[in-house]
Amino acid sequence: MRVTVRLFARLREIAGTAELTRTVEAGATVGSLWKDLAREHAALAQYERSISSAVNADYARMDRPLADGDEVAFLPPVSGG
Amino acid sequence: MALSTTSGSLTTCDPRVYTDKVTPPTPLLAIERAPLGLDLILGAVSQADSARGGADGAVVTFLGLVRNHNAGRRVLYLEYEAYEPLAVKSFERIAKEIHHRWPSVVMGLHHRIGRLEIGEASIVIVTTSPHRADAFAACRYAIERIKQIAPIWKHEHFEGGDVWIEGATADPDDVRAREAAERAACA
């Protein structure tokens, strides 16, 4: 399955890109995708406990299973207003 | 006679009058790149509220401005970034929460992104209701919830460096956070 990953703010800077695509195995979840990314970019690991995630522009939990074509967003702690 | 000529010529030179673009109606909830216009948002709220026909006695507005200092640093400017579709959905969620808690309130909320200079407004919130207590409470609730759950980030550029400001881990289902916002609103 292919999924699109969107990264924002500091996460975007760490990864050096705002958007990337990844091929994941059946049974992959938001959380397993995050772990893949954190292996590629060690500096992401510090966000393990503070990120939020979204699938197709709706907030989603880390155990959410992925489907082909999903857009998965990882969001560092927010600071709007 | 002279007066009418003068006023005719002024009108001709006003770019707002002669434009090819049809201005779409201002939405109640939006992410904007251009400077925020309080009058436009007030207009959108009163439009949305027009069915009530004069029932409102209170309008509360909140503007969040870019401050020239933060945590002991001299701030030069801010850059805001958003996950736009989810940000607008989070505004809709906050509007629903307000409708549930303060049914008489109508809210408009626009957040700006991109580069903002000192003194510019990053957010405008407008609430209306028949009585002031609900309008004040809902307006305060809205800004507290924005800081909790809107996927928006500020990148602070200060004298000597820059830093991403990181506040709350966004979780719209976190009941404790929502209750904290409600307590702040009703204090």
Short mmCIF file of C-alpha atoms in Angstrom, two decimals:
data_model
loop_
_atom_site.label_atom_id
_atom_site.label_comp_id
_atom_site.label_asym_id
_atom_site.label_seq_id
_atom_site.Cartn_x
_atom_site.Cartn_y
_atom_site.Cartn_z
CA MET A 1 0.00 0.00 0.00
CA ARG A 2 1.17 3.51 -0.71
CA VAL A 3 0.46 6.34 1.67
CA THR A 4 1.29 10.04 1.66
CA VAL A 5 2.89 11.54 4.75
CA ARG A 6 2.48 15.23 5.66
CA LEU A 7 4.85 16.80 8.16
CA PHE A 8 4.51 20.19 9.80
CA ALA A 9 6.58 22.81 11.62
CA ARG A 10 9.64 21.32 13.38
CA LEU A 11 8.88 17.80 12.10
CA ARG A 12 8.98 19.13 8.54
CA GLU A 13 12.35 20.75 9.21
CA ILE A 14 13.81 17.59 10.76
CA ALA A 15 12.73 15.43 7.82
CA GLY A 16 13.69 18.11 5.29
CA THR A 17 10.38 17.78 3.46
CA ALA A 18 6.72 18.65 3.95
CA GLU A 19 5.42 15.62 2.09
CA LEU A 20 6.66 12.17 1.18
CA THR A 21 5.24 8.84 0.10
CA ARG A 22 5.88 5.49 1.71
CA THR A 23 5.02 1.92 0.85
CA VAL A 24 3.73 0.06 3.90
CA GLU A 25 2.77 -3.58 4.52
CA ALA A 26 -0.80 -4.71 5.08
CA GLY A 27 -1.58 -4.32 8.78
CA ALA A 28 0.50 -1.15 9.10
CA THR A 29 -0.84 1.51 11.44
CA VAL A 30 -0.27 5.21 11.96
CA GLY A 31 2.04 4.25 14.83
CA SER A 32 4.11 1.76 12.80
CA LEU A 33 4.51 4.37 10.04
CA TRP A 34 5.73 6.87 12.63
CA LYS A 35 8.27 4.34 13.92
CA ASP A 36 9.54 3.82 10.34
CA LEU A 37 10.02 7.56 9.96
CA ALA A 38 11.70 7.91 13.36
CA ARG A 39 14.19 5.22 12.32
CA GLU A 40 15.05 7.25 9.22
CA HIS A 41 15.27 10.55 11.11
CA ALA A 42 16.54 9.99 14.64
CA ALA A 43 15.64 13.53 15.74
CA LEU A 44 11.95 12.71 15.27
CA ALA A 45 12.09 10.24 18.17
CA GLN A 46 11.98 13.04 20.77
CA TYR A 47 8.40 13.73 19.59
CA GLU A 48 7.20 10.18 20.19
CA ARG A 49 5.08 11.14 23.21
CA SER A 50 3.96 14.60 22.14
CA ILE A 51 2.80 14.26 18.53
CA SER A 52 -0.76 14.04 17.28
CA SER A 53 -1.71 12.38 14.04
CA ALA A 54 -4.42 12.67 11.44
CA VAL A 55 -5.60 10.43 8.61
CA ASN A 56 -7.21 12.10 5.60
CA ALA A 57 -7.48 15.39 7.51
CA ASP A 58 -9.24 13.98 10.57
CA TYR A 59 -7.55 13.39 13.92
CA ALA A 60 -6.68 9.70 14.33
CA ARG A 61 -5.11 7.49 16.99
CA MET A 62 -1.76 5.73 16.60
CA ASP A 63 -3.45 2.30 16.39
CA ARG A 64 -5.50 3.35 13.35
CA PRO A 65 -4.91 0.85 10.48
CA LEU A 66 -3.75 2.40 7.21
CA ALA A 67 -5.44 1.96 3.84
CA ASP A 68 -3.99 2.40 0.37
CA GLY A 69 -3.94 6.06 -0.63
CA ASP A 70 -4.30 7.45 2.91
CA GLU A 71 -2.85 10.85 3.73
CA VAL A 72 -1.24 10.60 7.16
CA ALA A 73 -0.22 13.80 8.96
CA PHE A 74 2.07 14.02 11.97
CA LEU A 75 1.57 17.12 14.09
CA PRO A 76 3.96 18.46 16.73
CA PRO A 77 2.40 20.25 19.75
CA VAL A 78 0.31 23.12 18.43
CA SER A 79 0.74 26.85 19.04
CA GLY A 80 -2.02 28.69 17.22
CA GLY A 81 -3.78 31.82 18.42
CA MET B 1 -23.56 70.80 -9.17
CA ALA B 2 -19.87 71.16 -8.30
CA LEU B 3 -20.37 68.79 -5.40
CA SER B 4 -21.88 66.08 -7.57
CA THR B 5 -18.98 66.28 -10.07
CA THR B 6 -16.46 65.93 -7.26
CA SER B 7 -18.16 62.97 -5.70
CA GLY B 8 -18.56 61.32 -9.13
CA SER B 9 -14.83 61.59 -9.80
CA LEU B 10 -13.95 60.18 -6.36
CA THR B 11 -16.16 57.17 -6.98
CA THR B 12 -14.52 56.51 -10.36
CA CYS B 13 -11.09 56.40 -8.75
CA ASP B 14 -12.15 54.02 -6.01
CA PRO B 15 -10.77 50.59 -6.98
CA ARG B 16 -13.39 48.91 -4.84
CA VAL B 17 -16.13 50.10 -7.17
CA TYR B 18 -14.66 49.05 -10.52
CA THR B 19 -13.34 45.56 -10.24
CA ASP B 20 -13.85 42.46 -12.33
CA LYS B 21 -13.68 40.21 -9.34
CA VAL B 22 -16.88 39.26 -7.60
CA THR B 23 -16.15 39.23 -3.88
CA PRO B 24 -17.39 35.96 -2.38
CA PRO B 25 -19.25 36.17 0.91
CA THR B 26 -16.94 36.04 3.92
CA PRO B 27 -17.08 32.61 5.60
CA LEU B 28 -17.65 32.40 9.35
CA LEU B 29 -14.61 30.17 9.84
CA ALA B 30 -11.45 30.51 7.78
CA ILE B 31 -7.68 30.35 7.42
CA GLU B 32 -6.45 33.47 5.65
CA ARG B 33 -3.14 34.61 4.18
CA ALA B 34 -4.15 38.27 3.84
CA PRO B 35 -4.46 40.66 6.79
CA LEU B 36 -7.60 39.93 8.80
CA GLY B 37 -10.51 42.34 8.54
CA LEU B 38 -12.57 42.65 11.70
CA ASP B 39 -15.39 44.40 9.80
CA LEU B 40 -15.65 41.53 7.30
CA ILE B 41 -15.88 38.93 10.06
CA LEU B 42 -18.40 41.04 12.00
CA GLY B 43 -20.39 41.26 8.77
CA ALA B 44 -20.29 37.49 8.28
CA VAL B 45 -21.48 36.90 11.84
CA SER B 46 -24.35 39.36 11.58
CA GLN B 47 -25.28 37.83 8.21
CA ALA B 48 -25.34 34.34 9.74
CA ASP B 49 -27.33 35.75 12.60
CA SER B 50 -29.78 37.78 10.51
CA ALA B 51 -32.59 35.26 11.02
CA ARG B 52 -32.72 36.32 14.66
CA GLY B 53 -33.54 39.82 13.52
CA GLY B 54 -32.29 42.06 16.30
CA ALA B 55 -32.35 39.57 19.15
CA ASP B 56 -28.68 40.12 19.95
CA GLY B 57 -27.60 42.62 22.56
CA ALA B 58 -23.89 41.81 22.72
CA VAL B 59 -20.94 41.43 20.38
CA VAL B 60 -17.56 40.42 21.80
CA THR B 61 -14.41 40.54 19.66
CA PHE B 62 -10.99 39.09 20.42
CA LEU B 63 -7.91 39.94 18.38
CA GLY B 64 -4.63 38.13 19.03
CA LEU B 65 -1.67 40.33 18.03
CA VAL B 66 1.97 39.60 17.29
CA ARG B 67 3.87 40.82 20.37
CA ASN B 68 7.37 42.32 20.19
CA HIS B 69 8.62 40.19 23.06
CA ASN B 70 8.27 36.60 24.24
CA ALA B 71 10.03 34.69 27.03
CA GLY B 72 12.63 37.46 27.38
CA ARG B 73 13.37 37.55 23.64
CA ARG B 74 12.96 40.50 21.29
CA VAL B 75 10.61 39.16 18.65
CA LEU B 76 11.15 40.41 15.07
CA TYR B 77 8.25 38.67 13.33
CA LEU B 78 6.27 35.40 13.34
CA GLU B 79 5.53 32.86 10.66
CA TYR B 80 2.38 30.79 11.09
CA GLU B 81 1.84 27.42 9.45
CA ALA B 82 -1.35 25.32 9.43
CA TYR B 83 -2.65 21.97 8.27
CA GLU B 84 -5.45 23.88 6.62
CA PRO B 85 -8.27 21.34 6.08
CA LEU B 86 -7.90 19.99 9.62
CA ALA B 87 -7.58 23.51 11.03
CA VAL B 88 -10.91 24.52 9.50
CA LYS B 89 -12.47 21.29 10.81
CA SER B 90 -11.16 22.10 14.28
CA PHE B 91 -12.76 25.55 14.03
CA GLU B 92 -16.03 23.81 13.09
CA ARG B 93 -15.65 21.50 16.06
CA ILE B 94 -15.13 24.46 18.40
CA ALA B 95 -18.19 26.18 16.89
CA LYS B 96 -20.22 23.01 17.59
CA GLU B 97 -18.96 22.81 21.17
CA ILE B 98 -19.95 26.45 21.65
CA HIS B 99 -23.36 25.83 20.13
CA HIS B 100 -23.85 22.96 22.58
CA ARG B 101 -22.68 24.91 25.65
CA TRP B 102 -24.03 28.39 24.75
CA PRO B 103 -26.87 27.77 22.24
CA SER B 104 -27.61 31.48 21.76
CA VAL B 105 -24.08 32.33 20.57
CA VAL B 106 -23.00 32.73 16.94
CA MET B 107 -19.22 32.72 16.37
CA GLY B 108 -16.93 33.83 13.55
CA LEU B 109 -13.24 32.91 13.66
CA HIS B 110 -10.44 33.66 11.20
CA HIS B 111 -6.80 32.70 11.71
CA ARG B 112 -4.03 34.15 9.59
CA ILE B 113 -0.98 32.19 8.38
CA GLY B 114 2.28 33.19 6.68
CA ARG B 115 4.58 35.97 7.83
CA LEU B 116 3.11 38.43 10.34
CA GLU B 117 4.77 41.60 11.55
CA ILE B 118 4.68 43.00 15.08
CA GLY B 119 1.25 44.41 15.90
CA GLU B 120 -0.62 42.48 13.21
CA ALA B 121 -3.58 40.29 14.13
CA SER B 122 -3.03 36.53 13.90
CA ILE B 123 -6.57 35.67 14.98
CA VAL B 124 -9.95 37.39 15.13
CA ILE B 125 -12.86 35.86 17.04
CA VAL B 126 -16.32 37.42 17.07
CA THR B 127 -19.18 36.13 19.22
CA THR B 128 -22.70 37.50 19.43
CA SER B 129 -25.54 36.64 21.75
CA PRO B 130 -28.62 38.21 23.33
CA HIS B 131 -26.70 38.85 26.59
CA ARG B 132 -23.07 39.75 27.20
CA ALA B 133 -22.19 36.94 29.62
CA ASP B 134 -22.57 34.21 26.99
CA ALA B 135 -20.76 36.21 24.29
CA PHE B 136 -17.79 36.88 26.61
CA ALA B 137 -17.64 33.27 27.81
CA ALA B 138 -17.88 31.75 24.34
CA CYS B 139 -15.20 34.09 22.97
CA ARG B 140 -12.78 33.13 25.75
CA TYR B 141 -13.62 29.45 25.29
CA ALA B 142 -12.88 29.69 21.56
CA ILE B 143 -9.36 31.09 22.00
CA GLU B 144 -8.55 28.53 24.73
CA ARG B 145 -9.70 25.68 22.48
CA ILE B 146 -7.76 27.06 19.48
CA LYS B 147 -4.60 26.85 21.57
CA GLN B 148 -5.45 23.24 22.49
CA ILE B 149 -6.62 21.61 19.27
CA ALA B 150 -6.07 23.76 16.13
CA PRO B 151 -3.23 22.31 13.98
CA ILE B 152 -1.45 25.67 13.66
CA TRP B 153 2.15 26.49 14.61
CA LYS B 154 4.05 29.69 15.16
CA HIS B 155 7.68 30.01 14.15
CA GLU B 156 9.17 32.82 16.19
CA HIS B 157 11.98 34.85 14.66
CA PHE B 158 13.74 36.80 17.38
CA GLU B 159 16.95 38.77 17.73
CA GLY B 160 19.65 36.12 17.51
CA GLY B 161 17.67 33.13 16.27
CA ASP B 162 14.37 31.40 15.67
CA VAL B 163 12.29 28.77 17.41
CA TRP B 164 9.12 26.78 16.78
CA ILE B 165 6.71 27.40 19.64
CA GLU B 166 5.25 24.10 20.85
CA GLY B 167 2.29 24.22 23.19
CA ALA B 168 -0.34 21.55 23.67
CA THR B 169 -0.46 18.06 22.19
CA ALA B 170 -3.63 18.35 20.13
CA ASP B 171 -6.30 15.88 21.21
CA PRO B 172 -9.87 17.03 20.58
CA ASP B 173 -11.25 14.13 22.64
CA ASP B 174 -9.27 15.10 25.76
CA VAL B 175 -12.14 15.88 28.14
CA ARG B 176 -9.86 17.42 30.78
CA ALA B 177 -8.53 19.97 28.30
CA ARG B 178 -12.04 20.87 27.20
CA GLU B 179 -13.14 21.28 30.81
CA ALA B 180 -10.12 23.50 31.50
CA ALA B 181 -11.14 25.73 28.57
CA GLU B 182 -14.67 25.87 29.95
CA ARG B 183 -13.40 26.82 33.42
CA ALA B 184 -11.29 29.64 31.91
CA ALA B 185 -14.34 30.81 29.96
CA CYS B 186 -16.60 30.88 32.99
CA ALA B 187 -14.12 32.23 35.56
#
